């Protein structure tokens, strides 16, 4: 199936609310367990690490990071003010100290990050190398990297099956966005090619269940 990009930022009030209300808890918990696995394999973080969640949306992963690593400086970045308004409110309700930055990835520079992560961001980017360049630009040497995203199914029939399996009773707007996201997503081979092109051929790209891929590695 041919890739069809979708808008980068999620800014529509209704779209943002439907996304924020959706239950991604199981996938979010899995992302945290993948991050913990990466840290087990690569060694402990420094005592007061900087952790950056790119395309953080309503803070689903950012808030979990702040809870799991209370000693860390946690930064969530998103270009959508509407998403960040929800993320900030949630952080405040949970009394979590998180720094949210409302800016496009293109505006970021060195953050001295010890860990850079993203969840469901890559498929939004019109030029995927933006994620790889940004990760390198904001990282400290030795930075751990884990980006998890949807992967594009081979056909419309496969996409229909994924929708039925995972979003049977979901709101229409969420279904629309899920389908658009899958069509905008990359295949594993495409991500491997992007990493090679960016000089990041040592990073791995692994499939996760029937619709995700996980990129992980270290910044030299
Ligand atoms: C599908 S949401 C994922 C939100 C969150 N990471 C999660 O796991 O629920 C993708 C987010 O990436 C943001 N985004 C997309 N392109 C971006 C860019 N170029 N710069 C900053 N944020 C971007 C969107 O605004 C949106 O909030």
XYZ file of N, CA and C and ligand atoms in Angstrom:
687
model
N 0.849 -1.189 0.000
C 0.000 0.000 0.000
C 0.888 1.244 0.000
N 0.518 2.196 -0.832
C 1.266 3.445 -0.970
C 1.108 4.311 0.293
N 2.204 4.949 0.743
C 2.103 5.846 1.898
C 1.376 7.135 1.521
N 0.480 7.578 2.395
C -0.206 8.856 2.212
C -0.045 9.654 3.500
N 0.791 10.710 3.497
C 1.023 11.447 4.741
C -0.247 12.089 5.261
N -0.290 12.313 6.579
C -1.391 13.050 7.197
C -0.810 14.339 7.775
N -1.641 15.288 8.233
C -1.083 16.523 8.800
C -0.137 16.196 9.954
N 0.933 16.989 10.095
C 1.890 16.699 11.172
C 1.253 16.937 12.532
N 0.763 18.143 12.763
C 0.262 18.483 14.094
C -1.193 18.082 14.265
N -1.545 17.692 15.482
C -2.941 17.403 15.819
C -3.465 18.600 16.611
N -4.244 19.423 15.939
C -4.625 20.706 16.549
C -6.124 20.921 16.689
N -6.937 20.147 15.967
C -8.391 20.336 16.045
C -8.887 20.010 17.451
N -9.744 20.884 17.999
C -10.174 20.713 19.389
C -10.818 19.341 19.609
N -11.697 18.950 18.693
C -12.402 17.670 18.873
C -11.444 16.488 18.692
N -10.581 16.602 17.676
C -9.604 15.545 17.420
C -8.710 15.333 18.648
N -8.270 16.432 19.238
C -7.378 16.364 20.396
C -8.106 15.736 21.586
N -9.375 16.145 21.799
C -10.117 15.620 22.947
C -10.379 14.120 22.790
N -10.759 13.708 21.568
C -11.028 12.284 21.342
C -9.757 11.469 21.562
N -8.634 12.003 21.101
C -7.363 11.284 21.296
C -7.028 11.200 22.789
N -7.185 12.328 23.471
C -6.831 12.361 24.897
C -7.730 11.446 25.719
N -8.980 11.286 25.295
C -9.933 10.445 26.033
C -9.743 8.950 25.756
N -9.064 8.623 24.661
C -8.916 7.213 24.284
C -8.004 6.500 25.294
N -8.242 5.218 25.447
C -7.451 4.446 26.407
C -6.295 3.746 25.685
N -5.101 4.347 25.790
C -3.906 3.718 25.215
C -3.048 3.102 26.332
N -3.695 2.864 27.484
C -2.951 2.454 28.680
C -2.059 1.235 28.477
N -2.577 0.206 27.815
C -1.788 -1.021 27.671
C -0.543 -0.759 26.820
N -0.729 -0.024 25.707
C 0.411 0.286 24.832
C 1.412 1.210 25.519
N 0.887 2.155 26.298
C 1.777 3.088 26.999
C 2.612 2.348 28.052
N 1.944 1.430 28.773
C 2.681 0.636 29.773
C 3.743 -0.211 29.073
N 3.398 -0.715 27.886
C 4.372 -1.524 27.149
C 5.579 -0.672 26.724
N 5.307 0.562 26.313
C 6.419 1.457 25.932
C 7.368 1.658 27.120
N 6.799 1.854 28.313
C 7.646 2.007 29.500
C 8.449 0.739 29.770
N 7.841 -0.423 29.526
C 8.601 -1.655 29.781
C 9.704 -1.830 28.733
N 9.452 -1.361 27.504
C 10.517 -1.402 26.489
C 11.673 -0.480 26.897
N 11.322 0.699 27.431
C 12.362 1.634 27.873
C 13.171 1.021 29.020
N 12.483 0.391 29.957
C 13.202 -0.243 31.070
C 14.109 -1.358 30.559
N 13.627 -2.109 29.573
C 14.451 -3.165 28.987
C 15.699 -2.592 28.334
N 15.529 -1.461 27.638
C 16.680 -0.818 26.986
C 17.700 -0.382 28.046
N 17.203 0.164 29.158
C 18.116 0.607 30.219
C 18.812 -0.584 30.872
N 18.095 -1.690 31.005
C 18.740 -2.889 31.579
C 19.876 -3.366 30.682
N 19.668 -3.251 29.374
C 20.693 -3.730 28.429
C 21.865 -2.775 28.315
N 21.604 -1.468 28.528
C 22.643 -0.474 28.217
C 23.223 0.194 29.457
N 22.735 -0.169 30.639
C 23.284 0.394 31.873
C 22.429 1.535 32.398
N 22.642 1.840 33.677
C 21.793 2.827 34.353
C 22.007 4.215 33.778
N 20.987 5.034 33.939
C 21.090 6.441 33.536
C 21.929 7.197 34.561
N 22.442 8.405 34.206
C 23.125 9.228 35.205
C 22.171 9.566 36.359
N 22.697 10.048 37.492
C 21.847 10.264 38.681
C 20.677 11.233 38.452
N 20.878 12.306 37.717
C 19.749 13.221 37.436
C 19.624 13.386 35.921
N 19.073 12.384 35.264
C 19.051 12.369 33.796
C 18.019 13.322 33.200
N 18.259 13.681 31.943
C 17.271 14.436 31.172
C 16.580 13.467 30.209
N 15.260 13.416 30.302
C 14.472 12.489 29.478
C 13.543 13.314 28.594
N 13.561 13.051 27.289
C 12.768 13.869 26.369
C 11.778 12.985 25.609
N 10.507 13.410 25.655
C 9.428 12.714 24.932
C 8.998 13.607 23.774
N 9.331 13.208 22.552
C 9.019 14.025 21.372
C 7.607 13.721 20.869
N 6.887 14.768 20.461
C 5.501 14.571 20.004
C 4.678 13.984 21.145
N 4.775 14.626 22.309
C 4.249 14.021 23.549
C 2.734 14.033 23.623
N 2.055 14.839 22.780
C 0.593 14.873 22.816
C 0.082 15.225 24.207
N -0.962 14.507 24.677
C -1.537 14.826 25.997
C -0.707 14.299 27.161
N 0.511 13.835 26.874
C 1.433 13.474 27.960
C 1.363 12.020 28.390
N 0.763 11.166 27.563
C 0.572 9.765 27.971
C 1.869 9.102 28.440
N 2.930 9.291 27.648
C 4.216 8.679 28.008
C 4.992 9.599 28.956
N 4.920 10.899 28.708
C 5.677 11.871 29.521
C 5.357 11.717 31.006
N 4.075 11.605 31.327
C 3.678 11.526 32.733
C 4.151 10.213 33.350
N 4.097 9.155 32.570
C 4.605 7.868 33.078
C 6.112 7.955 33.336
N 6.833 8.671 32.457
C 8.280 8.841 32.665
C 8.536 9.587 33.973
N 7.758 10.664 34.182
C 7.968 11.472 35.386
C 7.661 10.650 36.645
N 6.694 9.754 36.552
C 6.380 8.910 37.716
C 7.458 7.849 37.934
N 7.967 7.295 36.827
C 8.937 6.200 36.949
C 10.335 6.700 37.303
N 10.635 7.967 36.922
C 11.982 8.518 37.160
C 11.854 9.862 37.884
N 11.468 9.843 39.160
C 11.191 11.103 39.873
C 12.418 12.007 39.994
N 13.604 11.452 39.868
C 14.817 12.255 40.000
C 15.185 12.950 38.675
N 14.476 12.622 37.604
C 14.863 13.101 36.266
C 14.257 14.465 35.944
N 14.920 15.157 35.013
C 14.300 16.315 34.357
C 13.554 15.743 33.143
N 12.247 15.874 33.150
C 11.438 15.285 32.072
C 10.882 16.409 31.205
N 11.125 16.300 29.888
C 10.693 17.342 28.952
C 9.772 16.699 27.908
N 8.582 17.251 27.759
C 7.659 16.814 26.707
C 7.574 17.903 25.653
N 7.695 17.513 24.394
C 7.701 18.492 23.297
C 6.566 18.183 22.336
N 5.789 19.195 21.990
C 4.757 19.009 20.969
C 4.474 20.372 20.326
N 4.157 20.351 19.030
C 3.837 21.591 18.330
C 2.389 22.004 18.483
N 1.584 21.187 19.146
C 0.151 21.471 19.285
C -0.139 22.049 20.668
N -0.572 23.314 20.677
C -0.890 23.962 21.952
C -2.067 23.257 22.631
N -3.021 22.774 21.842
C -4.196 22.110 22.415
C -3.788 20.819 23.132
N -2.896 20.053 22.532
C -2.411 18.829 23.190
C -1.696 19.180 24.490
N -0.846 20.205 24.428
C -0.049 20.528 25.616
C -0.896 21.099 26.746
N -1.999 21.742 26.404
C -2.878 22.261 27.472
C -3.382 21.080 28.309
N -3.733 19.980 27.649
C -4.205 18.795 28.382
C -3.047 18.162 29.162
N -1.882 18.077 28.511
C -0.720 17.477 29.186
C -0.359 18.252 30.453
N -0.379 19.591 30.353
C -0.025 20.418 31.517
C -1.045 20.239 32.641
N -2.312 20.192 32.262
C -3.349 20.027 33.289
C -3.198 18.678 33.994
N -2.921 17.643 33.226
C -2.765 16.313 33.831
C -1.550 16.268 34.760
N -0.451 16.886 34.321
C 0.760 16.894 35.163
C 0.475 17.593 36.481
N -0.262 18.701 36.378
C -0.568 19.454 37.591
C -1.495 18.645 38.505
N -2.487 17.970 37.934
C -3.397 17.148 38.757
C -2.641 16.028 39.480
N -1.591 15.527 38.811
C -0.820 14.430 39.418
C 0.360 14.954 40.241
N 0.473 16.289 40.292
C 1.556 16.931 41.035
C 2.927 16.470 40.526
N 3.048 16.393 39.204
C 4.309 15.959 38.604
C 5.040 17.157 38.017
N 6.337 17.133 38.176
C 7.148 18.230 37.682
C 7.662 17.893 36.278
N 6.964 18.388 35.262
C 7.342 18.116 33.869
C 7.446 19.444 33.135
N 8.483 19.528 32.277
C 8.652 20.751 31.480
C 8.039 20.475 30.107
N 6.999 21.218 29.740
C 6.407 21.019 28.413
C 6.815 22.169 27.500
N 7.242 21.850 26.313
C 7.634 22.886 25.348
C 6.731 22.805 24.129
N 6.092 23.925 23.821
C 5.243 23.962 22.642
C 6.078 24.432 21.466
N 6.647 23.508 20.740
C 7.437 23.894 19.556
C 7.536 22.729 18.587
N 7.784 23.088 17.351
C 8.005 22.098 16.310
C 9.361 21.426 16.555
N 9.463 20.171 16.180
C 10.752 19.475 16.304
C 11.866 20.259 15.626
N 11.514 20.964 14.567
C 12.523 21.691 13.779
C 13.193 22.806 14.582
N 12.569 23.226 15.691
C 13.121 24.334 16.488
C 13.988 23.849 17.635
N 14.119 22.548 17.802
C 14.880 22.060 18.953
C 16.367 22.040 18.649
N 17.164 22.369 19.676
C 18.594 22.068 19.568
C 19.052 21.430 20.862
N 20.322 21.408 21.104
C 20.899 20.555 22.146
C 20.162 20.644 23.493
N 19.656 19.522 23.951
C 19.008 19.468 25.272
C 19.823 18.601 26.233
N 20.926 18.069 25.752
C 21.729 17.185 26.598
C 20.927 15.983 27.091
N 20.091 15.457 26.225
C 19.182 14.373 26.647
C 19.937 13.063 26.870
N 19.596 12.388 27.967
C 20.157 11.062 28.245
C 19.251 9.968 27.708
N 18.017 10.328 27.445
C 17.075 9.381 26.836
C 16.111 10.180 25.962
N 15.958 9.742 24.719
C 14.989 10.378 23.811
C 14.001 9.301 23.374
N 12.730 9.619 23.526
C 11.723 8.647 23.126
C 10.588 9.336 22.380
N 9.799 8.537 21.676
C 8.554 9.049 21.086
C 7.624 7.871 20.900
N 6.353 8.178 20.922
C 5.346 7.145 20.701
C 4.330 7.681 19.693
N 4.184 6.983 18.578
C 3.217 7.376 17.544
C 3.494 8.762 16.978
N 4.753 9.069 16.766
C 5.137 10.353 16.162
C 5.622 10.193 14.720
N 6.482 9.207 14.482
C 7.175 9.122 13.186
C 6.211 9.221 11.999
N 5.065 8.553 12.081
C 4.178 8.528 10.913
C 3.578 9.893 10.607
N 3.617 10.834 11.585
C 3.095 12.187 11.336
C 4.045 13.027 10.481
N 5.319 12.649 10.457
C 6.320 13.547 9.870
C 6.351 13.409 8.353
N 6.298 14.545 7.686
C 6.304 14.509 6.232
C 7.671 14.087 5.715
N 8.711 14.514 6.456
C 10.070 14.057 6.114
C 10.621 13.317 7.328
N 10.617 11.988 7.257
C 10.930 11.216 8.464
C 12.334 11.467 9.008
N 13.258 11.924 8.155
C 14.614 12.149 8.673
C 14.621 13.227 9.749
N 13.519 14.012 9.854
C 13.408 15.011 10.922
C 13.542 14.343 12.297
N 12.962 13.156 12.444
C 13.040 12.495 13.752
C 14.479 12.064 14.047
N 15.155 11.555 13.045
C 16.525 11.058 13.281
C 17.469 12.230 13.521
N 17.328 13.308 12.739
C 18.200 14.482 12.931
C 17.939 15.134 14.285
N 16.658 15.237 14.653
C 16.319 15.880 15.925
C 16.864 15.069 17.100
N 16.714 13.766 17.011
C 17.205 12.904 18.106
C 18.696 13.149 18.332
N 19.439 13.169 17.244
C 20.893 13.386 17.374
C 21.175 14.788 17.908
N 20.414 15.778 17.433
C 20.676 17.174 17.806
C 20.462 17.429 19.295
N 19.500 16.722 19.904
C 19.167 17.030 21.305
C 19.856 16.092 22.298
N 20.602 15.100 21.769
C 21.130 14.044 22.638
C 22.488 14.385 23.228
N 22.721 13.903 24.448
C 24.065 13.876 25.025
C 24.752 12.593 24.534
N 26.092 12.559 24.554
C 26.761 11.312 24.174
C 26.286 10.157 25.060
N 26.043 9.007 24.433
C 25.572 7.841 25.190
C 24.071 7.799 25.381
N 23.390 8.768 24.808
C 21.925 8.862 24.968
C 21.240 7.579 24.480
N 20.271 7.120 25.259
C 19.453 5.977 24.845
C 18.288 6.481 24.012
N 17.927 5.709 23.001
C 16.872 6.131 22.070
C 15.862 5.002 21.901
N 14.592 5.364 22.012
C 13.544 4.376 21.703
C 12.360 5.096 21.081
N 12.082 4.812 19.821
C 10.938 5.396 19.121
C 9.997 4.255 18.711
N 8.748 4.393 19.129
C 7.747 3.347 18.827
C 6.664 3.984 17.972
N 6.300 3.292 16.907
C 5.283 3.874 16.023
C 4.479 2.763 15.355
N 3.394 3.174 14.731
C 2.639 2.239 13.912
C 3.475 1.833 12.708
N 3.155 0.690 12.137
C 3.758 0.335 10.846
C 2.647 0.117 9.823
N 2.974 0.445 8.578
C 1.939 0.448 7.526
C 1.590 -0.982 7.110
N 0.285 -1.315 7.112
C -0.104 -2.649 6.644
C 0.088 -2.772 5.136
N 0.085 -4.009 4.670
C 0.383 -4.251 3.254
C -0.775 -3.878 2.342
N -1.991 -3.878 2.847
C -3.149 -3.677 1.959
C -4.301 -3.052 2.743
N -5.282 -2.562 2.003
C -6.494 -2.013 2.630
C -7.226 -3.110 3.411
N -7.199 -4.344 2.891
C -7.870 -5.437 3.588
C -7.213 -5.666 4.955
N -5.887 -5.606 4.974
C -5.173 -5.792 6.253
C -5.490 -4.640 7.197
N -5.603 -3.430 6.646
C -5.961 -2.257 7.456
C -7.376 -2.430 8.049
N -8.319 -2.895 7.230
C -9.688 -3.122 7.708
C -9.685 -4.104 8.884
N -8.874 -5.145 8.752
C -8.819 -6.153 9.823
C -8.264 -5.554 11.113
N -7.233 -4.704 10.967
C -6.664 -4.070 12.169
C -7.707 -3.185 12.848
N -8.443 -2.455 12.029
C -9.495 -1.587 12.598
C -10.524 -2.431 13.367
N -10.985 -3.511 12.731
C -11.989 -4.357 13.401
C -11.447 -4.959 14.684
N -10.179 -5.369 14.629
C -9.583 -6.053 15.790
C -9.378 -5.106 16.966
N -8.968 -3.864 16.659
C -8.514 -2.991 17.744
C -9.434 -1.809 18.044
N -10.301 -1.440 17.111
C -11.149 -0.269 17.342
C -12.610 -0.565 17.049
N -13.046 -1.752 17.419
C -14.400 -2.187 17.110
C -15.482 -1.149 17.414
N -15.498 -0.656 18.649
C -16.584 0.228 19.099
C -16.119 1.669 19.300
N -15.017 2.047 18.720
C -14.421 3.362 19.021
C -15.186 4.502 18.344
N -15.030 5.751 18.885
C -15.656 6.914 18.238
C -15.179 7.065 16.786
N -16.080 7.597 15.929
C -15.779 7.679 14.491
C -14.503 8.482 14.210
N -14.287 9.538 14.983
C -13.107 10.382 14.744
C -11.805 9.630 15.053
N -11.863 8.799 16.080
C -10.681 8.003 16.437
C -10.410 6.958 15.358
N -11.485 6.371 14.834
C -11.339 5.383 13.757
C -10.745 6.059 12.521
N -11.245 7.247 12.195
C -10.728 7.983 11.032
C -9.226 8.236 11.196
N -8.836 8.696 12.385
C -7.429 9.013 12.618
C -6.554 7.757 12.633
N -7.091 6.671 13.183
C -6.341 5.406 13.223
C -6.042 4.936 11.800
N -7.055 5.004 10.947
C -6.867 4.566 9.548
C -5.876 5.470 8.826
N -6.057 6.787 9.035
C -5.141 7.734 8.365
C -3.712 7.535 8.861
N -3.564 7.226 10.140
C -2.225 7.028 10.708
C -1.568 5.779 10.129
N -2.352 4.712 9.981
C -1.769 3.481 9.428
C -1.327 3.681 7.982
N -2.103 4.471 7.225
C -1.734 4.716 5.819
C -0.503 5.632 5.743
N -0.344 6.479 6.773
C 0.800 7.410 6.785
C 2.062 6.775 7.375
N 1.898 5.605 7.964
C 3.024 4.976 8.669
C 4.030 4.379 7.676
N 5.179 3.985 8.221
C 6.244 3.415 7.391
C 6.319 1.907 7.593
N 6.883 1.246 6.582
C 7.176 -0.178 6.715
C 8.556 -0.314 7.364
N 8.800 -1.487 7.912
C 10.074 -1.702 8.617
C 11.263 -1.455 7.683
N 11.154 -1.936 6.457
C 12.280 -1.758 5.522
C 12.531 -0.270 5.235
N 11.452 0.505 5.152
C 11.605 1.946 4.909
C 12.335 2.616 6.078
N 11.998 2.197 7.300
C 12.670 2.790 8.466
C 14.141 2.368 8.490
N 14.403 1.117 8.162
C 15.806 0.681 8.070
C 16.574 1.535 7.063
N 15.952 1.813 5.937
C 16.604 2.644 4.910
C 16.848 4.063 5.429
N 15.853 4.604 6.146
C 16.007 5.959 6.711
C 17.197 6.001 7.666
N 17.323 4.954 8.502
C 18.403 4.937 9.497
C 19.772 4.823 8.805
N 19.830 3.997 7.787
C 21.097 3.866 7.041
C 21.483 5.205 6.441
N 20.508 5.866 5.829
C 20.720 7.171 5.199
C 21.205 8.205 6.226
N 20.697 8.095 7.459
C 21.061 9.047 8.520
C 22.340 8.637 9.231
N 22.977 7.550 8.787
C 24.207 7.086 9.438
C 23.936 6.398 10.763
N 22.723 5.866 10.921
C 22.336 5.236 12.184
C 22.050 3.748 11.981
N 22.842 3.138 11.128
C 22.618 1.729 10.769
C 22.796 0.777 11.940
N 23.417 1.246 13.041
C 23.598 0.348 14.197
C 22.322 0.250 15.035
N 21.359 1.134 14.803
C 20.101 1.072 15.565
C 19.245 -0.071 15.006
N 18.414 -0.632 15.885
C 17.593 -1.759 15.422
C 16.141 -1.335 15.196
N 15.491 -2.016 14.294
C 14.060 -1.814 14.040
C 13.390 -3.179 14.173
N 12.502 -3.283 15.142
C 11.845 -4.571 15.406
C 10.331 -4.428 15.273
N 9.670 -5.446 14.734
C 8.206 -5.421 14.730
C 7.676 -5.668 16.134
N 6.541 -5.060 16.450
C 5.862 -5.358 17.726
C 4.413 -5.707 17.394
N 3.966 -6.782 17.815
C 2.657 -7.387 17.534
C 2.223 -7.135 16.083
N 0.934 -6.826 15.861
C 0.453 -6.783 14.473
C 0.478 -5.399 13.844
N 0.923 -4.345 14.598
C 0.806 -3.009 13.990
C 1.847 -1.985 14.425
N 2.819 -2.378 15.210
C 3.823 -1.412 15.668
C 5.209 -1.808 15.199
N 6.109 -0.831 15.262
C 7.534 -1.101 15.118
C 8.254 -0.298 16.191
N 9.422 -0.789 16.582
C 10.184 -0.150 17.652
C 11.621 0.032 17.185
N 12.068 1.281 17.220
C 13.443 1.624 16.861
C 14.205 1.873 18.152
N 15.357 1.250 18.311
C 16.131 1.548 19.525
C 17.620 1.556 19.210
N 18.355 2.280 20.039
C 19.798 2.360 19.840
C 20.420 3.354 20.800
N 21.710 3.622 20.548
C 22.474 4.535 21.379
C 23.072 5.617 20.494
N 23.165 6.848 21.042
C 23.853 7.914 20.320
C 25.316 7.895 20.758
N 26.230 7.893 19.826
C 27.673 7.848 20.173
C 28.114 9.129 20.874
C -0.444 10.515 17.646
S 0.089 11.790 18.692
C 1.037 10.877 19.877
C 0.983 11.528 21.234
C 1.746 10.789 22.346
N 3.133 10.614 22.011
C 1.134 9.475 22.693
O 1.848 8.492 22.748
O -0.065 9.420 22.952
C 1.371 12.607 17.727
C 1.745 13.972 18.284
O 2.888 14.466 17.586
C 2.756 15.872 17.404
N 3.615 16.281 16.277
C 3.545 15.836 15.009
N 4.481 16.424 14.247
C 5.173 17.267 15.057
C 6.255 18.174 14.842
N 6.829 18.313 13.631
N 6.721 18.892 15.892
C 6.143 18.740 17.128
N 5.107 17.912 17.383
C 4.622 17.178 16.363
C 1.261 16.047 17.147
O 0.824 17.362 17.376
C 0.660 15.032 18.108
O 0.336 15.608 19.348
